[in-house]
Structure formats: structure tokens, C-alpha cells
CSV table of C-alpha atoms and ligand atoms in Angstrom, one decimal:
chain,number,residue,atom,x,y,z
G,1399,MET,CA,85.9,18.9,-39.5
G,1400,SER,CA,85.8,18.5,-35.8
G,1401,LYS,CA,89.6,17.9,-35.7
G,1402,THR,CA,90.2,21.2,-37.5
G,1403,ILE,CA,87.9,23.0,-35.1
G,1404,PHE,CA,89.9,21.6,-32.1
G,1405,ILE,CA,93.2,22.7,-33.7
G,1406,VAL,CA,91.8,26.2,-34.3
G,1407,ILE,CA,90.7,26.4,-30.6
G,1408,LEU,CA,94.2,25.3,-29.4
G,1409,ILE,CA,95.8,28.0,-31.6
G,1410,ILE,CA,93.5,30.6,-30.1
G,1411,VAL,CA,94.1,29.6,-26.5
G,1412,ILE,CA,97.9,29.3,-26.8
G,1413,GLY,CA,98.1,32.4,-29.1
G,1414,ASN,CA,96.2,34.4,-26.5
G,1415,TYR,CA,98.6,33.3,-23.8
G,1416,LEU,CA,101.7,34.2,-25.9
G,1417,LEU,CA,100.2,37.6,-26.8
G,1418,GLU,CA,99.7,38.4,-23.1
G,1419,LEU,CA,103.3,37.3,-22.3
G,1420,ILE,CA,104.7,39.4,-25.2
G,1421,LEU,CA,102.8,42.5,-24.1
G,1422,SER,CA,104.0,42.3,-20.5
G,1423,LEU,CA,107.6,41.7,-21.7
G,1424,LEU,CA,107.3,44.8,-23.9
G,1425,ASN,CA,106.1,46.8,-20.8
G,1426,LEU,CA,109.0,45.5,-18.8
G,1427,LYS,CA,111.5,46.5,-21.6
G,1428,ASN,CA,109.9,50.0,-21.7
G,1429,SER,CA,110.2,50.5,-17.9
G,1430,THR,CA,114.0,51.1,-18.2
G,1431,LYS,CA,113.4,54.3,-20.2
G,1432,GLU,CA,113.4,57.8,-18.7
G,1433,VAL,CA,110.0,59.1,-17.3
G,1434,PRO,CA,108.4,61.6,-19.6
G,1435,LYS,CA,109.3,65.2,-18.5
G,1436,GLU,CA,105.6,66.0,-17.7
G,1437,LEU,CA,105.7,63.4,-14.9
G,1438,CYS,CA,109.2,64.1,-13.4
G,1439,ASP,CA,107.7,66.0,-10.5
G,1440,ILE,CA,105.7,63.1,-9.2
G,1441,TYR,CA,108.0,60.2,-10.1
G,1442,THR,CA,110.8,61.1,-7.7
G,1443,PRO,CA,113.6,58.5,-7.6
G,1444,GLU,CA,112.1,56.7,-4.6
G,1445,LYS,CA,108.6,56.7,-6.2
G,1446,ARG,CA,110.0,55.5,-9.5
G,1447,ASP,CA,111.8,52.8,-7.8
G,1448,ALA,CA,108.7,51.6,-5.9
G,1449,GLN,CA,106.6,51.8,-9.1
G,1450,ARG,CA,109.2,49.7,-11.0
G,1451,LYS,CA,109.1,47.1,-8.2
G,1452,TYR,CA,105.3,47.1,-8.2
G,1453,GLN,CA,105.2,46.6,-11.9
G,1454,ARG,CA,107.8,43.8,-11.9
G,1455,VAL,CA,106.0,41.9,-9.2
G,1456,ASN,CA,102.7,42.3,-11.1
G,1457,ILE,CA,104.2,41.1,-14.4
G,1458,ARG,CA,105.7,38.1,-12.7
G,1459,PHE,CA,102.5,37.3,-10.9
G,1460,GLY,CA,100.5,37.9,-14.1
G,1461,ALA,CA,102.7,35.4,-16.0
G,1462,LEU,CA,102.2,32.8,-13.3
G,1463,THR,CA,98.4,33.2,-13.2
G,1464,ASN,CA,98.2,33.2,-17.0
G,1465,THR,CA,100.2,29.9,-17.0
G,1466,ILE,CA,97.9,28.4,-14.4
G,1467,SER,CA,94.8,29.5,-16.4
G,1468,LEU,CA,96.4,28.1,-19.7
G,1469,ALA,CA,96.9,24.8,-17.9
G,1470,TYR,CA,93.3,24.9,-16.7
G,1471,SER,CA,92.0,25.7,-20.2
G,1472,LEU,CA,94.0,22.9,-21.8
G,1473,THR,CA,92.9,20.4,-19.2
G,1474,MET,CA,89.3,21.3,-19.8
G,1475,LEU,CA,89.7,21.2,-23.6
G,1476,PHE,CA,91.4,17.8,-23.6
G,1477,VAL,CA,89.4,16.0,-21.0
G,1478,GLY,CA,87.4,18.3,-18.6
G,1479,PHE,CA,84.6,19.5,-20.8
G,1480,ALA,CA,83.9,16.0,-22.3
G,1481,TRP,CA,84.0,14.4,-18.8
G,1482,LEU,CA,81.6,17.0,-17.4
G,1483,ASN,CA,79.3,17.1,-20.4
G,1484,ASN,CA,79.0,13.3,-20.7
G,1485,ASN,CA,78.6,12.6,-17.0
G,1486,ILE,CA,75.9,15.2,-16.5
G,1487,LEU,CA,74.2,13.6,-19.5
G,1488,LEU,CA,74.0,10.4,-17.5
G,1489,LEU,CA,72.1,12.3,-14.8
G,1490,THR,CA,69.7,14.2,-17.1
G,1491,GLN,CA,69.0,14.3,-20.8
G,1492,ASN,CA,66.9,17.4,-20.5
G,1493,PRO,CA,68.8,20.2,-22.3
G,1494,LEU,CA,67.7,22.9,-19.8
G,1495,TRP,CA,68.8,21.0,-16.7
G,1496,HIS,CA,71.9,19.7,-18.4
G,1497,THR,CA,73.0,23.2,-19.3
G,1498,LEU,CA,72.3,24.6,-15.9
G,1499,LEU,CA,74.0,21.8,-14.0
G,1500,PHE,CA,77.0,22.1,-16.4
G,1501,PHE,CA,77.4,25.8,-15.6
G,1502,LEU,CA,76.9,25.3,-11.9
G,1503,VAL,CA,79.9,23.0,-11.8
G,1504,TYR,CA,82.0,24.9,-14.3
G,1505,ILE,CA,81.5,28.3,-12.7
G,1506,THR,CA,82.1,26.9,-9.2
G,1507,LEU,CA,85.3,25.2,-10.4
G,1508,SER,CA,86.6,28.3,-12.1
G,1509,SER,CA,85.8,30.5,-9.1
G,1510,LEU,CA,87.7,28.0,-6.8
G,1511,ILE,CA,90.7,28.1,-9.2
G,1512,ASP,CA,90.8,31.9,-9.2
G,1513,LEU,CA,90.5,32.1,-5.4
G,1514,PRO,CA,94.1,31.4,-4.4
G,1515,SER,CA,95.6,33.9,-6.9
G,1516,SER,CA,93.1,36.6,-6.0
G,1517,ALA,CA,93.9,36.1,-2.3
G,1518,TYR,CA,97.6,36.2,-2.9
G,1519,ASP,CA,97.2,39.4,-5.0
G,1520,THR,CA,95.1,41.1,-2.3
G,1521,PHE,CA,96.9,40.0,0.9
G,1522,SER,CA,100.5,39.7,-0.4
G,1523,ILE,CA,101.2,42.0,-3.4
G,1524,GLU,CA,98.7,44.8,-2.7
G,1525,ALA,CA,99.4,44.7,1.0
G,1526,ARG,CA,103.2,44.8,0.5
G,1527,PHE,CA,102.8,48.1,-1.4
G,1528,GLY,CA,100.4,49.5,1.1
G,1529,PHE,CA,97.2,49.4,-1.1
G,1530,ASN,CA,95.3,46.7,0.6
G,1531,LYS,CA,92.6,47.5,3.3
G,1532,THR,CA,90.6,44.3,2.7
G,1533,LYS,CA,90.0,42.2,5.8
G,1534,PRO,CA,89.8,38.4,5.3
G,1535,ALA,CA,86.1,38.4,6.2
G,1536,THR,CA,85.4,41.0,3.5
G,1537,PHE,CA,87.4,39.0,1.0
G,1538,LEU,CA,85.5,35.9,1.8
G,1539,LYS,CA,82.1,37.6,1.6
G,1540,ASP,CA,83.1,39.3,-1.7
G,1541,SER,CA,84.2,35.9,-3.1
G,1542,VAL,CA,80.9,34.3,-2.2
G,1543,VAL,CA,78.8,37.2,-3.5
G,1544,SER,CA,80.7,37.2,-6.8
G,1545,TRP,CA,80.3,33.5,-7.1
G,1546,ILE,CA,76.5,33.7,-6.5
G,1547,LEU,CA,76.2,36.7,-8.8
G,1548,SER,CA,77.9,34.9,-11.7
G,1549,LEU,CA,75.8,31.8,-11.1
G,1550,VAL,CA,72.6,34.0,-11.3
G,1551,MET,CA,73.8,36.1,-14.3
G,1552,GLN,CA,75.1,33.1,-16.3
G,1553,GLY,CA,72.2,31.0,-15.2
G,1554,VAL,CA,69.7,33.5,-16.5
G,1555,LEU,CA,71.6,33.9,-19.8
G,1556,MET,CA,71.8,30.1,-20.3
G,1557,LEU,CA,68.1,29.8,-19.4
G,1558,VAL,CA,67.2,32.3,-22.1
G,1559,LEU,CA,69.5,30.7,-24.7
G,1560,VAL,CA,68.3,27.1,-24.1
G,1561,LEU,CA,64.6,28.0,-24.0
G,1562,GLY,CA,65.0,30.0,-27.2
G,1563,TYR,CA,66.9,27.1,-28.8
G,1564,ILE,CA,64.3,24.6,-27.9
G,1565,TRP,CA,61.4,26.8,-28.9
G,1566,GLN,CA,62.6,28.5,-32.1
G,1567,PRO,CA,66.2,27.5,-33.1
G,1568,ASP,CA,66.0,29.6,-36.3
G,1569,TRP,CA,65.1,32.7,-34.3
G,1570,LEU,CA,67.4,32.1,-31.3
G,1571,TRP,CA,69.6,35.1,-32.2
G,1572,LEU,CA,66.6,37.5,-32.1
G,1573,ILE,CA,65.0,36.1,-29.0
G,1574,ALA,CA,68.3,36.0,-27.1
G,1575,TRP,CA,69.2,39.5,-28.3
G,1576,VAL,CA,65.9,41.1,-27.3
G,1577,VAL,CA,65.6,39.4,-23.9
G,1578,VAL,CA,69.3,39.8,-22.9
G,1579,SER,CA,69.2,43.5,-24.1
G,1580,ILE,CA,66.3,44.2,-21.8
G,1581,ILE,CA,68.1,42.6,-18.9
G,1582,VAL,CA,71.3,44.5,-19.6
G,1583,ILE,CA,69.5,47.8,-19.9
G,1584,PHE,CA,67.6,47.1,-16.6
G,1585,ILE,CA,70.8,46.2,-14.7
G,1586,ASN,CA,72.5,49.3,-16.1
G,1587,LEU,CA,69.6,51.5,-15.1
G,1588,PHE,CA,69.5,50.1,-11.5
G,1589,TYR,CA,73.2,49.3,-11.1
G,1590,PRO,CA,73.6,51.5,-8.0
G,1591,GLN,CA,70.5,50.1,-6.4
G,1592,ILE,CA,71.0,46.4,-7.2
G,1593,ILE,CA,74.7,45.6,-7.7
G,1594,VAL,CA,76.7,48.2,-5.7
G,1595,PRO,CA,74.9,47.5,-2.4
G,1596,LEU,CA,76.1,43.8,-2.6
G,1597,TYR,CA,79.6,45.1,-2.1
G,1598,ASN,CA,79.5,48.7,-0.7
G,1599,LYS,CA,77.6,51.2,1.3
G,1600,GLN,CA,76.7,54.5,-0.4
G,1601,ILE,CA,75.7,57.5,1.6
G,1602,PRO,CA,74.6,60.9,0.3
G,1603,LEU,CA,77.4,63.5,0.3
G,1604,ALA,CA,76.9,65.8,3.4
G,1605,GLU,CA,75.9,69.4,2.9
G,1606,GLY,CA,79.0,71.6,2.9
G,1607,GLU,CA,81.8,73.2,0.9
G,1608,LEU,CA,82.4,70.2,-1.5
G,1609,ARG,CA,78.8,69.7,-2.2
G,1610,ASN,CA,78.3,73.4,-2.9
G,1611,ALA,CA,81.4,73.5,-5.2
G,1612,ILE,CA,80.1,70.5,-7.2
G,1613,VAL,CA,76.6,71.8,-7.6
G,1614,GLU,CA,77.9,75.3,-8.5
G,1615,PHE,CA,80.1,73.9,-11.2
G,1616,ALA,CA,77.3,71.6,-12.5
G,1617,ASN,CA,74.9,74.6,-12.6
G,1618,LYS,CA,77.5,76.7,-14.5
G,1619,VAL,CA,77.8,74.1,-17.3
G,1620,GLY,CA,74.0,73.5,-17.3
G,1621,PHE,CA,74.1,70.0,-15.9
G,1622,LYS,CA,71.8,68.6,-13.3
G,1623,VAL,CA,73.4,66.7,-10.4
G,1624,GLU,CA,71.1,65.9,-7.5
G,1625,ASN,CA,72.3,62.5,-6.3
G,1626,ILE,CA,75.8,62.7,-5.1
G,1627,TYR,CA,77.0,59.7,-3.1
G,1628,VAL,CA,80.1,58.7,-1.2
G,1629,MET,CA,81.1,55.0,-1.3
G,1630,ASP,CA,83.1,53.2,1.4
G,1631,SER,CA,85.7,51.9,-1.0
G,1632,SER,CA,88.4,52.4,1.6
G,1633,LYS,CA,87.4,49.2,3.3
G,1634,ARG,CA,89.1,47.3,0.4
G,1635,SER,CA,91.8,49.5,-1.1
G,1636,THR,CA,93.5,52.9,-1.0
G,1637,LYS,CA,93.0,53.3,-4.7
G,1638,ALA,CA,90.5,56.1,-5.7
G,1639,ASN,CA,88.0,56.9,-8.4
G,1640,ALA,CA,84.7,58.6,-9.2
G,1641,TYR,CA,82.0,57.8,-11.7
G,1642,PHE,CA,78.5,58.6,-13.0
G,1643,THR,CA,76.0,55.7,-13.0
G,1644,GLY,CA,72.4,55.1,-13.9
G,1645,TRP,CA,70.2,57.0,-16.4
G,1646,GLY,CA,67.7,59.8,-16.3
G,1647,SER,CA,66.4,60.6,-12.9
G,1648,LYS,CA,68.2,57.6,-11.4
G,1649,LYS,CA,71.6,59.1,-12.4
G,1650,ARG,CA,74.0,59.5,-9.6
G,1651,VAL,CA,77.5,60.6,-9.0
G,1652,VAL,CA,79.6,58.2,-6.9
G,1653,LEU,CA,82.7,59.4,-5.2
G,1654,TYR,CA,85.1,56.9,-3.5
G,1655,ASP,CA,85.8,58.0,0.0
G,1656,THR,CA,89.5,57.5,-0.8
G,1657,LEU,CA,89.1,60.2,-3.4
G,1658,LEU,CA,87.9,62.7,-0.8
G,1659,GLU,CA,91.0,61.8,1.4
G,1660,GLN,CA,93.5,62.3,-1.5
G,1661,LEU,CA,92.2,65.3,-3.4
G,1662,THR,CA,91.3,68.9,-2.7
G,1663,ASN,CA,87.8,70.1,-3.4
G,1664,GLU,CA,88.9,71.9,-6.6
G,1665,GLU,CA,90.5,68.7,-7.8
G,1666,ILE,CA,87.4,66.6,-7.1
G,1667,VAL,CA,85.3,69.1,-9.0
G,1668,ALA,CA,87.8,68.8,-11.9
G,1669,VAL,CA,87.4,65.0,-11.9
G,1670,LEU,CA,83.6,65.5,-12.0
G,1671,ALA,CA,84.0,68.0,-14.8
G,1672,HIS,CA,85.6,65.3,-16.8
G,1673,GLU,CA,82.8,62.9,-15.9
G,1674,ILE,CA,80.2,65.6,-16.9
G,1675,GLY,CA,82.1,65.9,-20.1
G,1676,HIS,CA,81.4,62.2,-20.8
G,1677,GLU,CA,77.7,62.8,-20.1
G,1678,LYS,CA,77.5,65.9,-22.3
G,1679,HIS,CA,79.0,64.0,-25.2
G,1680,HIS,CA,76.5,61.1,-24.5
G,1681,HIS,CA,79.4,58.6,-24.2
G,1682,THR,CA,77.5,56.4,-21.8
G,1683,LEU,CA,74.6,56.1,-24.2
G,1684,ARG,CA,76.9,55.4,-27.1
G,1685,GLY,CA,78.7,52.8,-25.1
G,1686,MET,CA,75.4,51.1,-24.4
G,1687,MET,CA,74.5,51.2,-28.1
G,1688,SER,CA,77.8,49.6,-29.1
G,1689,ALA,CA,77.4,46.9,-26.4
G,1690,LEU,CA,74.0,46.0,-27.8
G,1691,ALA,CA,75.4,45.9,-31.3
G,1692,LYS,CA,78.2,43.6,-30.2
G,1693,MET,CA,75.7,41.3,-28.5
G,1694,LEU,CA,73.7,41.1,-31.7
G,1695,LEU,CA,76.7,40.0,-33.7
G,1696,LEU,CA,77.5,37.4,-31.0
G,1697,PHE,CA,74.0,35.9,-31.0
G,1698,VAL,CA,73.8,35.9,-34.8
G,1699,LEU,CA,77.0,33.9,-35.0
G,1700,LEU,CA,75.9,31.6,-32.1
G,1701,GLY,CA,72.6,31.0,-33.9
G,1702,ILE,CA,74.6,29.7,-36.9
G,1703,ILE,CA,77.1,27.6,-35.1
G,1704,ILE,CA,74.7,26.0,-32.6
G,1705,LYS,CA,73.1,23.9,-35.4
G,1706,TYR,CA,76.3,21.9,-36.1
G,1707,ASP,CA,77.2,18.9,-33.9
G,1708,ASP,CA,80.8,19.0,-35.1
G,1709,PHE,CA,81.5,21.9,-32.7
G,1710,ALA,CA,80.7,19.7,-29.7
G,1711,LEU,CA,82.4,16.7,-31.1
G,1712,ALA,CA,85.6,18.8,-31.5
G,1713,ILE,CA,86.1,18.7,-27.7
G,1714,GLY,CA,85.0,15.1,-27.4
G,1715,CYS,CA,81.5,15.9,-26.1
G,1716,GLU,CA,78.2,14.4,-27.0
G,1717,PRO,CA,76.5,17.1,-29.1
G,1718,THR,CA,74.6,19.0,-26.3
G,1719,PHE,CA,73.7,22.6,-26.4
G,1720,VAL,CA,76.1,23.7,-23.7
G,1721,ALA,CA,79.1,21.9,-25.3
G,1722,LYS,CA,78.4,23.7,-28.6
G,1723,PHE,CA,78.0,27.0,-26.7
G,1724,ILE,CA,81.4,26.5,-24.9
G,1725,VAL,CA,83.2,25.8,-28.2
G,1726,PHE,CA,81.5,28.8,-29.8
G,1727,MET,CA,82.7,31.1,-27.0
G,1728,MET,CA,86.3,30.0,-27.5
G,1729,LEU,CA,86.1,30.5,-31.3
G,1730,TYR,CA,84.5,33.9,-30.7
G,1731,GLN,CA,87.5,35.1,-28.6
G,1732,PRO,CA,89.6,36.6,-31.4
G,1733,ILE,CA,86.5,38.5,-32.7
G,1734,SER,CA,85.8,39.7,-29.2
G,1735,MET,CA,89.4,40.9,-28.9
G,1736,LEU,CA,89.3,42.7,-32.2
G,1737,LEU,CA,86.1,44.4,-31.1
G,1738,SER,CA,87.7,45.4,-27.8
G,1739,VAL,CA,90.7,47.0,-29.6
G,1740,ILE,CA,88.2,49.1,-31.7
G,1741,SER,CA,86.3,50.0,-28.5
G,1742,ASN,CA,89.5,51.1,-26.9
G,1743,VAL,CA,90.4,53.4,-29.8
G,1744,ILE,CA,87.0,55.0,-29.5
G,1745,SER,CA,87.2,55.1,-25.7
G,1746,ARG,CA,90.5,56.9,-25.7
G,1747,HIS,CA,89.0,59.4,-28.1
G,1748,HIS,CA,86.1,59.9,-25.7
G,1749,GLU,CA,88.6,60.4,-22.8
G,1750,TYR,CA,90.3,63.3,-24.7
G,1751,GLN,CA,86.8,64.8,-25.4
G,1752,ALA,CA,85.9,64.6,-21.7
G,1753,ASP,CA,89.2,66.1,-20.7
G,1754,LYS,CA,88.7,68.9,-23.2
G,1755,PHE,CA,85.3,69.6,-21.7
G,1756,ALA,CA,86.9,70.1,-18.3
G,1757,LYS,CA,89.6,72.2,-19.9
G,1758,ASP,CA,87.1,74.4,-21.7
G,1759,ASN,CA,85.5,75.1,-18.4
G,1760,GLY,CA,88.7,76.2,-16.7
G,1761,MET,CA,89.6,73.0,-14.9
G,1762,ALA,CA,92.7,72.0,-16.8
G,1763,ASP,CA,95.2,72.6,-14.1
G,1764,ALA,CA,93.1,71.1,-11.3
G,1765,LEU,CA,92.5,68.0,-13.5
G,1766,ILE,CA,96.2,67.6,-14.2
G,1767,SER,CA,97.0,67.8,-10.5
G,1768,SER,CA,94.3,65.3,-9.6
G,1769,LEU,CA,95.3,62.8,-12.3
G,1770,LYS,CA,98.9,63.1,-11.2
G,1771,LYS,CA,98.0,62.5,-7.5
G,1772,LEU,CA,95.8,59.5,-8.4
G,1773,THR,CA,98.4,57.9,-10.7
G,1774,ILE,CA,101.3,58.3,-8.2
G,1775,ASN,CA,99.1,57.0,-5.3
G,1776,ASP,CA,98.3,53.9,-7.3
G,1777,LEU,CA,102.0,53.6,-8.5
G,1778,GLY,CA,100.6,53.6,-12.1
G,1779,ASN,CA,102.9,52.8,-15.0
G,1780,PRO,CA,104.2,56.1,-16.5
G,1781,LEU,CA,105.7,54.3,-19.6
G,1782,PRO,CA,103.4,51.6,-21.0
G,1783,HIS,CA,104.6,50.2,-24.3
G,1784,PRO,CA,102.8,51.8,-27.2
G,1785,LEU,CA,101.5,48.5,-28.5
G,1786,ASN,CA,100.0,47.8,-25.0
G,1787,VAL,CA,98.4,51.2,-25.1
G,1788,PHE,CA,97.0,50.6,-28.6
G,1789,LEU,CA,95.6,47.1,-27.8
G,1790,THR,CA,94.5,47.3,-24.2
G,1791,TYR,CA,94.2,50.9,-22.9
G,1792,SER,CA,90.7,52.4,-22.6
G,1793,HIS,CA,92.4,55.7,-21.5
G,1794,PRO,CA,95.3,57.6,-23.0
G,1795,THR,CA,98.4,57.5,-20.9
G,1796,LEU,CA,98.8,60.1,-18.2
G,1797,SER,CA,101.5,62.0,-20.1
G,1798,GLN,CA,99.4,62.0,-23.3
G,1799,ARG,CA,96.5,63.5,-21.3
G,1800,ILE,CA,98.6,66.1,-19.7
G,1801,ILE,CA,100.1,67.2,-23.0
G,1802,ALA,CA,96.6,67.5,-24.5
G,1803,LEU,CA,95.3,69.4,-21.5
G,1804,LYS,CA,98.2,71.9,-21.7
G,1805,GLN,CA,97.8,72.6,-25.4
D,3101,ZN,ZN1,86.8,59.3,-18.5
């Protein structure tokens, strides 16, 4: 049994690697085609040339990092996990300490392995194309903050799971689901107050023309916006965005300062009209519900698998909680991918709905010009392969959105 499990894991890990490779090759093949006519005005020959170069560099670099991470996964599967699991077992037999120590080492190791490629991406690729604004000190601070954050988050998750497992193994799924759901909802509620300040400063948008235009539009469509913030994203990158975050009275609009530099006031209002469209259709709430439902499925399956020692033996580990958990997460990967494809289909539908809301409120042209500016500034891919769009895109392509907005 444990041998079969190991082979299934190998098929999943290698299959995933090959799928990513095939998807990027399909994108590369598609990039020789003509740009859709809706986008000809922004993809001038020079821009198209720069975009193709940017895409090619990213595909090559992606293939390299995927290969490194495949090698890392295989090393961990064949020897790493067993070595880590069995050696920590010599230090402590206590399942709680064993699990926490295991994750401390594993997360630190994974963060260190990611560090060089992330640095190369930021300081070489992004810098070469003029996107990078990150200073080495900011990069270092971000890396440390992200490492601590994932230690805390995963540590808390593992704490809940191990304690639930020790206390009531048959009800692990329910205990884990309830506790983790409460934590997830709490973090979502206070995301702008807890997580964002670890990386960025947010200051209220100053009184003036833009603020008035936003409030006026929001009032017109019967939507309350009180908290409008500007975030200093320009200290990392020139890429721009805007989003709504938090719930109820904690809800706030966050505008990247780079957005204010690149767009006119009317275009910014159009971007917000799209975001208000999401709120009006309760997409955030629905997204949260589906995330909780997915978590329930994950914990129910975990509750079943965690009882069988064969899953730990499959990767040469003494049957500890954490070894079985690691194997479970690897086996869960195809299910998680299938769920994300479904989520992407729904999300693309939501994007059309939000665009339609902006259009119905007279913002179609301004939204089109803002989307065009943002895409060309980021050298976005005008021609992703349809299979890529279907499997991995949470948003329709720019030309699909423009066609729908013009209808
Ligand atoms: Zn959207």
C-alpha cells in the first residue's frame, strides 16, 4: 500500500511540473500571433517587442525555478522528509513539539531556497524592464516578515490540527474547520489593520477633486465609501492596482499610489466602479463562503487519511502526525487544482459582472482606457493561450473584457 502511495505522489509532483511546462510553451507559441485588433493602439511595434521579450524572459526563468523546485520536492520525498521526521523524533516524541519543530525547519528551508530566485526576479528581471523600485533593505525586510508570518500562520494551523488530533481524532475535521474558519474570517476582517501594515503604509486620501469624484460616484450608485486610503506600493514596483478590503464598517478602498500616477481621475473612478460592482454582487462574501466550503472538504479528507500509518511509511517516515499531514497535502494537490479551475471559471464570470456594473453606470469608456493603460504599463500578455486562460486565469483577457464592455 505504501509503495503505491509513493508512486501516486511521484506522478502528481512530476505531472504538475510537466503541466506547467506545457502551459508556458503554449503561451510562447501563441505569442507569435497578431495582437487582437482591440489592442493594436496600445501594443505599438516597440511595446509589442518589449512585451515579447519580457514574456520570454519570464517563461525561461519560470522553467528554471520550476525545475529547481521539482528537484527540491524530489529530494525531500526520497530522503529529506524521512531524515527530518526521524531525527526530530530523536529529540522529542511529543507530537505537538515534533510537528512544530518539523515545520520550523521545513518552512525556513523552503524560504531560503526561494530567496535567490525571488531576488533575481526583483533585481534582475523586473529591474531590466523598469518595474522594480524595491531597495535591497526593503527586500530583506519583506523576506524576514514573510518568513515570520508563514511560521506564525502555519504554526497556529498545525497547533490546532495536532491538538484536535490528540484530543478527539474522530472529530478532527470539525474542530479544525470551526477554529480555522474563525481565524480566517478574523484575518479577513482586519486584513488592512493587521497584515498590510507589515509591508506598507496606508494614508487616507486627501480632500480634493479625486476624493469628491469617488464619493460622488459612490453616492450616485447608492454605495457607502468612507475609508479611502492610498498605499505606498511605489516603494516596490511601478505596477498598479486598487481593491476593497475588510467587511462592514471596517471596509476600505485601497488605491496604490502608482495608480494615482498612471490614471486620470475619471479612470480611477471607473476602476472603483468595477470594484463597487463586485461588492454590489456580493462577490467577496461568496468568495469567503466557497473558501470555507473548500476548507471543510480538505479537513474531512485529512480526518480520514490521518488515521492510516501507511501514508507516513510511503515517504520512509516513522508514522508521525506531521509526516501523514505532508503526504496528505501532496495527494490533495490535484483536488486543489481542480477546485481552483472551477473557482477561476466563477471568478471570470464575476469579473464580467463587475465590468457590466461599471458599464451600466456610464463608465465603460473610462474603464477600457484604464485597463489598457494598466496592462501596457505592466507589459501584460495580450495573447495568452486559451488553455492557460481556462485553467489559470481569474480574470478574462483584456481583449475579452473590452469586447464585452463595448457590446
Ligand atoms: Zn474585478
